[in-house]
Tab-separated table of N, CA and C in Angstrom:
chain	number	residue	atom	x	y	z
A	16	MET	N	8.977	-29.805	24.308
A	16	MET	CA	7.775	-29.727	24.074
A	16	MET	C	7.233	-28.778	25.258
A	17	ALA	N	6.589	-27.626	25.136
A	17	ALA	CA	5.964	-27.098	26.444
A	17	ALA	C	4.966	-27.944	27.388
A	18	PHE	N	4.755	-27.751	28.722
A	18	PHE	CA	4.107	-28.575	29.499
A	18	PHE	C	2.790	-28.113	29.039
A	19	GLU	N	1.949	-27.264	28.231
A	19	GLU	CA	0.998	-27.089	27.656
A	19	GLU	C	0.450	-27.640	26.629
A	20	GLN	N	1.647	-27.729	26.019
A	20	GLN	CA	1.492	-28.322	24.752
A	20	GLN	C	1.241	-30.424	25.109
A	21	GLY	N	1.637	-30.646	26.270
A	21	GLY	CA	1.736	-32.121	26.714
A	21	GLY	C	0.460	-32.109	27.358
A	22	TRP	N	0.227	-31.248	28.048
A	22	TRP	CA	-1.156	-31.288	28.836
A	22	TRP	C	-2.849	-31.154	27.961
A	23	ALA	N	-2.638	-30.263	26.936
A	23	ALA	CA	-3.729	-30.275	26.378
A	23	ALA	C	-4.312	-32.212	25.372
A	24	PRO	N	-3.825	-32.827	25.338
A	24	PRO	CA	-4.446	-33.830	24.561
A	24	PRO	C	-5.502	-34.646	25.582
A	25	SER	N	-4.694	-34.522	26.959
A	25	SER	CA	-5.575	-35.029	28.189
A	25	SER	C	-6.322	-34.234	28.613
A	26	GLN	N	-6.755	-33.076	28.255
A	26	GLN	CA	-7.841	-32.088	28.348
A	26	GLN	C	-8.741	-31.740	27.011
A	27	GLY	N	-8.570	-32.456	26.555
A	27	GLY	CA	-9.502	-32.444	24.813
A	27	GLY	C	-8.900	-31.794	24.254
A	28	GLY	N	-7.347	-30.160	24.281
A	28	GLY	CA	-7.306	-29.890	23.265
A	28	GLY	C	-6.045	-30.822	22.134
A	29	SER	N	-5.711	-29.789	21.197
A	29	SER	CA	-4.957	-30.491	20.447
A	29	SER	C	-3.205	-30.161	21.227
A	30	ALA	N	-1.871	-30.856	20.404
A	30	ALA	CA	-0.860	-30.518	20.599
A	30	ALA	C	0.021	-30.680	19.384
A	31	ALA	N	0.830	-30.581	19.391
A	31	ALA	CA	1.887	-30.976	18.310
A	31	ALA	C	2.114	-31.829	19.083
A	32	SER	N	2.687	-33.202	17.777
A	32	SER	CA	3.436	-33.963	18.383
A	32	SER	C	5.117	-34.084	17.854
A	33	MET	N	5.523	-34.627	18.016
A	33	MET	CA	7.257	-34.414	18.096
A	33	MET	C	7.847	-36.534	18.339
A	34	GLN	N	8.643	-36.775	17.331
A	34	GLN	CA	9.558	-38.284	17.057
A	34	GLN	C	11.004	-37.885	16.754
A	35	LEU	N	11.909	-37.737	17.380
A	35	LEU	CA	13.225	-37.719	17.168
A	35	LEU	C	13.555	-39.190	16.805
A	36	ASN	N	13.904	-39.539	15.429
A	36	ASN	CA	14.573	-40.524	14.847
A	36	ASN	C	16.122	-40.534	15.081
A	37	ARG	N	16.880	-39.512	14.886
A	37	ARG	CA	18.326	-39.569	14.681
A	37	ARG	C	18.622	-38.081	15.288
A	38	VAL	N	19.784	-38.477	15.970
A	38	VAL	CA	20.377	-36.786	16.320
A	38	VAL	C	20.476	-36.026	15.162
A	39	PRO	N	19.874	-34.634	15.870
A	39	PRO	CA	20.655	-33.332	14.481
A	39	PRO	C	21.769	-33.407	14.049
A	40	ASP	N	21.854	-33.246	13.276
A	40	ASP	CA	23.030	-32.893	12.521
A	40	ASP	C	23.927	-31.802	13.097
A	41	GLU	N	23.356	-30.828	13.990
A	41	GLU	CA	24.217	-29.358	14.120
A	41	GLU	C	24.705	-30.328	15.797
A	42	ASP	N	23.994	-31.112	16.083
A	42	ASP	CA	24.689	-32.266	17.344
A	42	ASP	C	25.534	-33.428	17.176
A	43	ARG	N	25.716	-33.604	15.749
A	43	ARG	CA	26.854	-34.646	15.719
A	43	ARG	C	28.369	-34.303	15.829
A	44	PRO	N	28.931	-35.118	16.191
A	44	PRO	CA	30.362	-34.671	16.254
A	44	PRO	C	30.254	-34.978	14.964
A	45	PRO	N	32.236	-33.957	14.730
A	45	PRO	CA	32.345	-33.987	13.273
A	45	PRO	C	32.958	-35.184	12.933
A	46	ALA	N	33.457	-35.524	11.401
A	46	ALA	CA	33.771	-36.653	10.607
A	46	ALA	C	35.029	-36.693	9.953
A	47	PRO	N	35.622	-36.477	10.094
A	47	PRO	CA	36.809	-36.858	11.178
A	47	PRO	C	36.630	-36.513	12.254
A	48	LEU	N	37.596	-36.887	13.373
A	48	LEU	CA	37.917	-36.507	14.702
A	48	LEU	C	38.501	-35.182	14.927
A	49	PRO	N	38.244	-34.373	15.895
A	49	PRO	CA	39.470	-33.571	16.240
A	49	PRO	C	40.924	-33.870	15.925
A	50	GLY	N	41.726	-33.112	15.508
A	50	GLY	CA	43.043	-33.873	15.194
A	50	GLY	C	43.539	-34.396	14.303
A	51	GLY	N	42.352	-34.069	13.178
A	51	GLY	CA	42.551	-34.732	12.145
A	51	GLY	C	42.565	-36.117	11.797
A	52	SER	N	42.100	-36.728	12.708
A	52	SER	CA	42.405	-38.491	12.853
A	52	SER	C	40.636	-39.191	12.310
A	53	THR	N	40.677	-40.305	12.050
A	53	THR	CA	39.751	-40.567	11.923
A	53	THR	C	39.546	-41.814	12.568
A	54	PRO	N	38.516	-42.777	13.430
A	54	PRO	CA	38.054	-44.092	13.974
A	54	PRO	C	38.901	-45.261	13.313
A	55	ASN	N	40.017	-45.903	13.491
A	55	ASN	CA	40.627	-46.752	13.220
A	55	ASN	C	41.232	-47.107	14.221
A	56	LEU	N	40.951	-48.770	14.964
A	56	LEU	CA	41.027	-49.435	16.160
A	56	LEU	C	42.523	-50.318	15.166
A	57	ALA	N	42.973	-50.360	14.134
A	57	ALA	CA	43.666	-50.830	13.200
A	57	ALA	C	45.489	-50.916	13.834
A	58	SER	N	46.281	-51.790	13.967
A	58	SER	CA	47.388	-51.432	14.409
A	58	SER	C	48.327	-52.650	14.114
A	59	THR	N	49.549	-52.232	13.422
A	59	THR	CA	50.943	-53.279	12.970
A	59	THR	C	51.375	-54.049	14.151
A	60	PRO	N	51.890	-55.199	13.655
A	60	PRO	CA	52.523	-55.271	14.473
A	60	PRO	C	53.861	-54.349	15.025
A	61	ALA	N	54.514	-53.403	14.307
A	61	ALA	CA	55.347	-53.053	14.640
A	61	ALA	C	54.733	-52.213	16.066
A	62	GLN	N	54.054	-51.076	15.661
A	62	GLN	CA	52.991	-50.659	17.106
A	62	GLN	C	53.036	-51.199	17.901
A	63	LYS	N	52.473	-52.357	17.940
A	63	LYS	CA	52.017	-53.348	19.480
A	63	LYS	C	53.556	-53.396	19.877
A	64	ARG	N	54.836	-53.895	19.156
A	64	ARG	CA	55.697	-53.952	20.003
A	64	ARG	C	56.044	-52.606	20.378
A	65	ALA	N	56.107	-51.665	19.363
A	65	ALA	CA	56.673	-50.096	20.391
A	65	ALA	C	56.418	-50.032	21.245
A	66	ALA	N	54.958	-50.239	21.038
A	66	ALA	CA	54.218	-49.438	22.795
A	66	ALA	C	54.733	-50.497	23.837
A	67	ALA	N	54.800	-51.812	23.581
A	67	ALA	CA	55.212	-52.943	24.468
A	67	ALA	C	57.052	-52.341	25.432
A	68	ASN	N	57.411	-52.015	23.905
A	68	ASN	CA	58.695	-51.505	24.377
A	68	ASN	C	58.823	-50.353	25.593
A	69	THR	N	58.282	-49.337	24.914
A	69	THR	CA	57.636	-48.050	25.543
A	69	THR	C	57.191	-48.241	27.139
A	70	ILE	N	56.070	-49.528	27.763
A	70	ILE	CA	56.097	-49.746	28.914
A	70	ILE	C	57.250	-49.804	29.405
A	71	GLU	N	58.178	-51.007	29.099
A	71	GLU	CA	59.020	-51.597	29.353
A	71	GLU	C	60.410	-50.648	29.579
A	72	THR	N	60.751	-49.569	28.799
A	72	THR	CA	61.328	-48.810	29.034
A	72	THR	C	61.605	-47.602	29.283
A	73	GLU	N	60.160	-47.398	29.631
A	73	GLU	CA	59.876	-46.033	29.819
A	73	GLU	C	58.906	-45.646	31.186
A	74	LEU	N	57.609	-46.740	31.458
A	74	LEU	CA	56.778	-46.615	32.127
A	74	LEU	C	56.968	-47.135	33.363
A	75	GLN	N	57.408	-48.678	32.687
A	75	GLN	CA	57.954	-49.031	34.149
A	75	GLN	C	58.451	-49.088	35.079
A	76	PRO	N	59.906	-48.707	34.508
A	76	PRO	CA	60.970	-47.758	35.837
A	76	PRO	C	60.358	-46.673	36.057
A	77	ASN	N	60.080	-46.222	35.222
A	77	ASN	CA	59.405	-44.354	36.074
A	77	ASN	C	58.352	-44.334	36.936
A	78	THR	N	57.472	-45.208	36.578
A	78	THR	CA	56.755	-45.737	37.734
A	78	THR	C	57.256	-46.275	38.557
A	79	LYS	N	58.065	-47.307	38.984
A	79	LYS	CA	59.137	-47.640	40.054
A	79	LYS	C	59.413	-46.862	41.000
A	80	LYS	N	60.459	-45.724	40.168
A	80	LYS	CA	60.780	-44.824	40.960
A	80	LYS	C	59.960	-43.719	41.450
A	81	ALA	N	58.711	-43.064	40.829
A	81	ALA	CA	58.026	-42.558	41.769
A	81	ALA	C	57.823	-42.911	42.622
A	82	GLY	N	57.154	-44.468	42.715
A	82	GLY	CA	56.858	-45.251	43.744
A	82	GLY	C	57.908	-45.073	44.950
A	83	ASP	N	58.734	-44.986	44.827
A	83	ASP	CA	60.372	-45.280	45.380
A	83	ASP	C	60.611	-43.649	45.971
A	84	TRP	N	60.579	-42.845	45.067
A	84	TRP	CA	60.727	-41.547	45.876
A	84	TRP	C	59.739	-41.088	46.609
A	85	ALA	N	58.281	-41.444	46.480
A	85	ALA	CA	57.164	-41.745	47.455
A	85	ALA	C	57.538	-41.986	48.767
A	86	ASP	N	57.683	-43.420	48.221
A	86	ASP	CA	57.893	-44.059	49.829
A	86	ASP	C	59.572	-43.520	50.871
A	87	ALA	N	60.205	-42.961	49.730
A	87	ALA	CA	61.899	-42.659	51.110
A	87	ALA	C	61.312	-41.306	51.714
A	88	SER	N	60.455	-40.640	51.045
A	88	SER	CA	60.086	-38.956	52.097
A	88	SER	C	58.841	-39.484	52.457
A	89	MET	N	58.069	-40.557	52.287
A	89	MET	CA	56.968	-40.639	53.199
A	89	MET	C	57.717	-41.579	54.302
A	90	THR	N	58.919	-42.144	54.211
A	90	THR	CA	59.597	-42.688	55.632
A	90	THR	C	59.981	-41.680	56.769
A	91	SER	N	60.787	-41.175	56.211
A	91	SER	CA	61.249	-39.396	57.039
A	91	SER	C	60.227	-38.811	57.680
A	92	ALA	N	58.909	-38.889	56.450
A	92	ALA	CA	57.910	-37.803	57.584
A	92	ALA	C	57.462	-38.742	58.554
A	93	ILE	N	57.533	-40.308	58.796
A	93	ILE	CA	56.701	-40.834	59.332
A	93	ILE	C	57.976	-41.142	60.685
A	94	SER	N	59.143	-40.922	60.580
A	94	SER	CA	60.183	-40.833	61.144
A	94	SER	C	60.314	-39.624	62.347
A	95	ALA	N	59.845	-38.230	61.537
A	95	ALA	CA	59.602	-36.958	62.106
A	95	ALA	C	58.463	-36.819	62.486
A	96	PHE	N	57.386	-37.415	62.412
A	96	PHE	CA	56.507	-37.517	63.207
A	96	PHE	C	55.880	-38.423	64.269
A	97	SER	N	57.007	-39.316	64.721
A	97	SER	CA	57.365	-40.450	65.657
A	97	SER	C	56.620	-40.045	66.755
A	98	GLY	N	55.581	-40.695	67.336
A	98	GLY	CA	54.965	-41.039	68.636
A	98	GLY	C	53.721	-40.139	68.708
A	99	TRP	N	53.045	-39.515	67.316
A	99	TRP	CA	52.323	-38.611	67.104
A	99	TRP	C	51.115	-39.752	66.144
A	100	ALA	N	49.707	-38.960	66.335
A	100	ALA	CA	48.906	-39.837	65.388
A	100	ALA	C	49.394	-39.751	64.210
A	101	THR	N	49.525	-38.864	63.871
A	101	THR	CA	49.811	-38.219	62.668
A	101	THR	C	50.814	-39.449	61.602
A	102	ALA	N	52.179	-39.873	62.679
A	102	ALA	CA	52.925	-41.042	61.877
A	102	ALA	C	51.862	-42.272	61.556
A	103	THR	N	50.929	-42.498	62.560
A	103	THR	CA	50.066	-43.477	62.566
A	103	THR	C	49.378	-43.326	61.166
A	104	GLY	N	48.619	-42.659	60.624
A	104	GLY	CA	48.224	-42.029	59.724
A	104	GLY	C	48.815	-42.182	58.473
A	105	LEU	N	50.185	-41.471	58.480
A	105	LEU	CA	50.954	-41.578	57.520
A	105	LEU	C	51.666	-42.999	56.660
A	106	LYS	N	51.427	-43.819	57.916
A	106	LYS	CA	52.067	-45.380	57.268
A	106	LYS	C	51.029	-46.004	57.277
A	107	THR	N	49.604	-45.531	57.273
A	107	THR	CA	48.534	-46.080	56.410
A	107	THR	C	48.625	-45.623	55.010
A	108	VAL	N	49.151	-44.191	54.874
A	108	VAL	CA	49.093	-44.353	53.352
A	108	VAL	C	49.786	-44.662	53.107
A	109	GLN	N	51.241	-45.382	53.172
A	109	GLN	CA	52.340	-45.334	52.815
A	109	GLN	C	51.611	-46.810	52.291
A	110	THR	N	51.124	-47.641	53.037
A	110	THR	CA	50.942	-48.777	52.918
A	110	THR	C	49.810	-49.130	51.687
A	111	THR	N	49.149	-48.064	51.453
A	111	THR	CA	48.205	-47.852	50.809
A	111	THR	C	48.797	-47.431	48.906
A	112	TRP	N	49.945	-46.444	49.076
A	112	TRP	CA	50.676	-45.894	48.361
A	112	TRP	C	51.318	-47.195	47.633
A	113	GLU	N	51.800	-48.182	48.392
A	113	GLU	CA	53.034	-49.260	48.132
A	113	GLU	C	52.110	-49.946	47.519
A	114	SER	N	50.865	-50.833	47.764
A	114	SER	CA	49.515	-51.323	47.269
A	114	SER	C	49.253	-50.853	46.040
A	115	GLN	N	49.029	-49.913	45.848
A	115	GLN	CA	48.694	-49.157	44.533
A	115	GLN	C	49.872	-48.621	43.511
A	116	VAL	N	50.780	-48.568	43.511
A	116	VAL	CA	51.904	-48.922	42.523
A	116	VAL	C	52.418	-50.366	42.733
A	117	LYS	N	52.613	-51.245	43.465
A	117	LYS	CA	52.612	-52.636	42.949
A	117	LYS	C	51.482	-53.173	41.859
A	118	THR	N	50.185	-52.523	41.769
A	118	THR	CA	48.883	-53.023	41.510
A	118	THR	C	49.263	-52.467	40.191
A	119	LEU	N	49.882	-50.768	40.009
A	119	LEU	CA	49.837	-50.284	38.736
A	119	LEU	C	51.170	-50.966	38.268
A	120	VAL	N	51.999	-51.377	38.749
A	120	VAL	CA	52.924	-51.857	37.953
A	120	VAL	C	52.988	-53.431	37.450
A	121	GLY	N	52.414	-54.127	38.086
A	121	GLY	CA	51.591	-55.581	37.735
A	121	GLY	C	50.996	-55.058	36.373
A	122	ARG	N	49.530	-54.206	36.359
A	122	ARG	CA	49.009	-53.808	35.320
A	122	ARG	C	50.097	-53.685	34.033
A	123	LEU	N	50.859	-52.676	34.145
A	123	LEU	CA	51.715	-52.308	33.148
A	123	LEU	C	52.763	-53.701	32.161
A	124	ASN	N	52.384	-54.205	33.357
A	124	ASN	CA	53.515	-55.903	32.823
A	124	ASN	C	52.408	-56.486	32.019
A	125	MET	N	51.193	-56.462	32.772
A	125	MET	CA	49.944	-57.514	31.931
A	125	MET	C	49.872	-57.392	30.671
A	126	GLU	N	50.108	-55.312	30.231
A	126	GLU	CA	49.538	-54.817	29.168
A	126	GLU	C	50.587	-54.970	28.077
A	127	LYS	N	51.989	-55.025	28.982
A	127	LYS	CA	53.218	-55.052	27.695
A	127	LYS	C	53.025	-56.659	27.299
A	128	GLY	N	52.845	-57.690	28.493
A	128	GLY	CA	52.482	-59.405	27.700
A	128	GLY	C	51.556	-59.234	26.780
A	129	ALA	N	50.434	-58.844	27.009
A	129	ALA	CA	49.235	-58.935	25.977
A	129	ALA	C	49.979	-58.480	24.693
A	130	LEU	N	50.228	-57.033	24.708
A	130	LEU	CA	50.571	-56.691	23.014
A	130	LEU	C	51.414	-57.309	22.563
A	131	ARG	N	52.264	-57.899	23.673
A	131	ARG	CA	53.416	-58.844	22.817
A	131	ARG	C	53.072	-59.882	22.628
A	132	ALA	N	52.047	-60.804	23.145
A	132	ALA	CA	51.171	-61.770	22.939
A	132	ALA	C	50.622	-62.051	21.579
A	133	THR	N	50.041	-60.794	21.322
A	133	THR	CA	48.831	-60.329	20.508
A	133	THR	C	49.713	-60.633	18.914
A	134	VAL	N	50.712	-59.858	18.977
A	134	VAL	CA	51.903	-60.083	18.154
A	134	VAL	C	51.762	-61.938	17.641
A	135	THR	N	52.178	-62.075	18.292
A	135	THR	CA	52.696	-63.529	18.324
A	135	THR	C	51.684	-64.127	18.049
A	136	ILE	N	50.304	-64.086	18.360
A	136	ILE	CA	49.154	-64.956	18.603
A	136	ILE	C	48.943	-64.546	16.111
A	137	PHE	N	48.461	-63.120	16.218
A	137	PHE	CA	47.945	-62.866	15.037
A	137	PHE	C	49.119	-63.371	13.657
A	138	THR	N	50.185	-63.075	13.945
A	138	THR	CA	50.921	-63.656	13.312
A	138	THR	C	51.033	-65.277	12.650
A	139	GLN	N	50.894	-65.728	13.664
A	139	GLN	CA	51.013	-67.539	14.175
A	139	GLN	C	49.774	-67.257	13.537
A	140	THR	N	48.551	-67.208	13.287
A	140	THR	CA	47.189	-67.424	12.767
A	140	THR	C	47.396	-67.359	11.299
A	141	ASP	N	48.086	-66.011	10.766
A	141	ASP	CA	48.324	-65.575	9.559
A	141	ASP	C	49.050	-66.935	8.716
A	142	VAL	N	50.209	-67.341	9.516
A	142	VAL	CA	51.017	-68.333	8.874
A	142	VAL	C	50.328	-69.262	8.155
A	143	ASP	N	49.604	-69.887	9.439
A	143	ASP	CA	48.795	-70.784	9.931
A	143	ASP	C	47.639	-71.194	8.612
A	144	ARG	N	46.972	-69.848	8.517
A	144	ARG	CA	46.078	-69.519	7.445
A	144	ARG	C	46.490	-69.692	5.890
A	145	ARG	N	47.771	-69.283	6.326
A	145	ARG	CA	48.445	-69.111	4.580
A	145	ARG	C	48.649	-70.644	4.417
A	146	GLY	N	49.422	-71.450	5.532
A	146	GLY	CA	48.981	-72.828	5.155
A	146	GLY	C	48.252	-73.417	4.431
A	147	THR	N	47.737	-73.329	5.394
A	147	THR	CA	45.686	-74.262	5.035
A	147	THR	C	45.039	-73.378	3.554
A	148	ILE	N	45.067	-72.584	3.452
A	148	ILE	CA	44.548	-72.083	1.808
A	148	ILE	C	45.753	-72.474	0.901
A	149	SER	N	47.048	-72.442	1.037
A	149	SER	CA	47.921	-72.985	-0.390
A	149	SER	C	47.836	-74.642	-0.482
A	150	GLY	N	47.231	-75.137	0.735
A	150	GLY	CA	47.151	-76.425	0.393
A	150	GLY	C	46.181	-76.908	-0.304
A	151	ILE	N	45.129	-76.102	-0.501
A	151	ILE	CA	43.844	-76.509	-1.511
A	151	ILE	C	44.382	-76.397	-2.830
A	152	PRO	N	44.241	-77.655	-3.684
A	152	PRO	CA	44.190	-77.305	-4.563
A	152	PRO	C	43.422	-76.587	-5.729
A	153	SER	N	44.538	-75.904	-6.382
A	153	SER	CA	43.392	-74.998	-7.817
A	153	SER	C	43.349	-75.274	-8.834
A	154	ASN	N	42.917	-75.116	-10.096
A	154	ASN	CA	43.091	-75.193	-10.744
A	154	ASN	C	43.615	-74.287	-11.773
A	155	PHE	N	43.844	-72.972	-11.207
A	155	PHE	CA	44.599	-71.793	-11.733
A	155	PHE	C	46.442	-72.437	-11.289
A	156	ASP	N	46.567	-72.898	-10.333
A	156	ASP	CA	47.915	-73.641	-10.027
A	156	ASP	C	48.276	-74.158	-11.583
A	157	LYS	N	47.921	-74.391	-12.251
A	157	LYS	CA	48.156	-75.177	-13.958
A	157	LYS	C	48.174	-74.401	-14.933
A	158	TYR	N	48.598	-72.917	-14.736
A	158	TYR	CA	48.464	-72.019	-15.702
A	158	TYR	C	50.234	-71.401	-15.290
């Protein structure tokens, strides 16, 4: 809407009105999503176990290796700049880096545990529900 159209009603003139009830079709994202996938948050226990195993066997060890590699490089740089203000700055960076790596590894550990616990919780819930439902007598059992 142009400024003149918006200003016209207050000046006694007329202006076209417009109301948006939804996003125009040309601005909507395509469904299915790019890559051919559709929105789906469901996952199987096997997928959760695989994700937890990937965290344990790949992400955590590689994160620790990267952290240790950077720590070794930083230690040698601090030694090379000993006596300079740069060494103090590098030591601060190293302390921050170590803290961040430790936090990331801890977060990966929590995610791994949560994935494994989710499998257990859902499986146990399914077993409990089945037991409860099968304990209810039904007239269909007679047939």
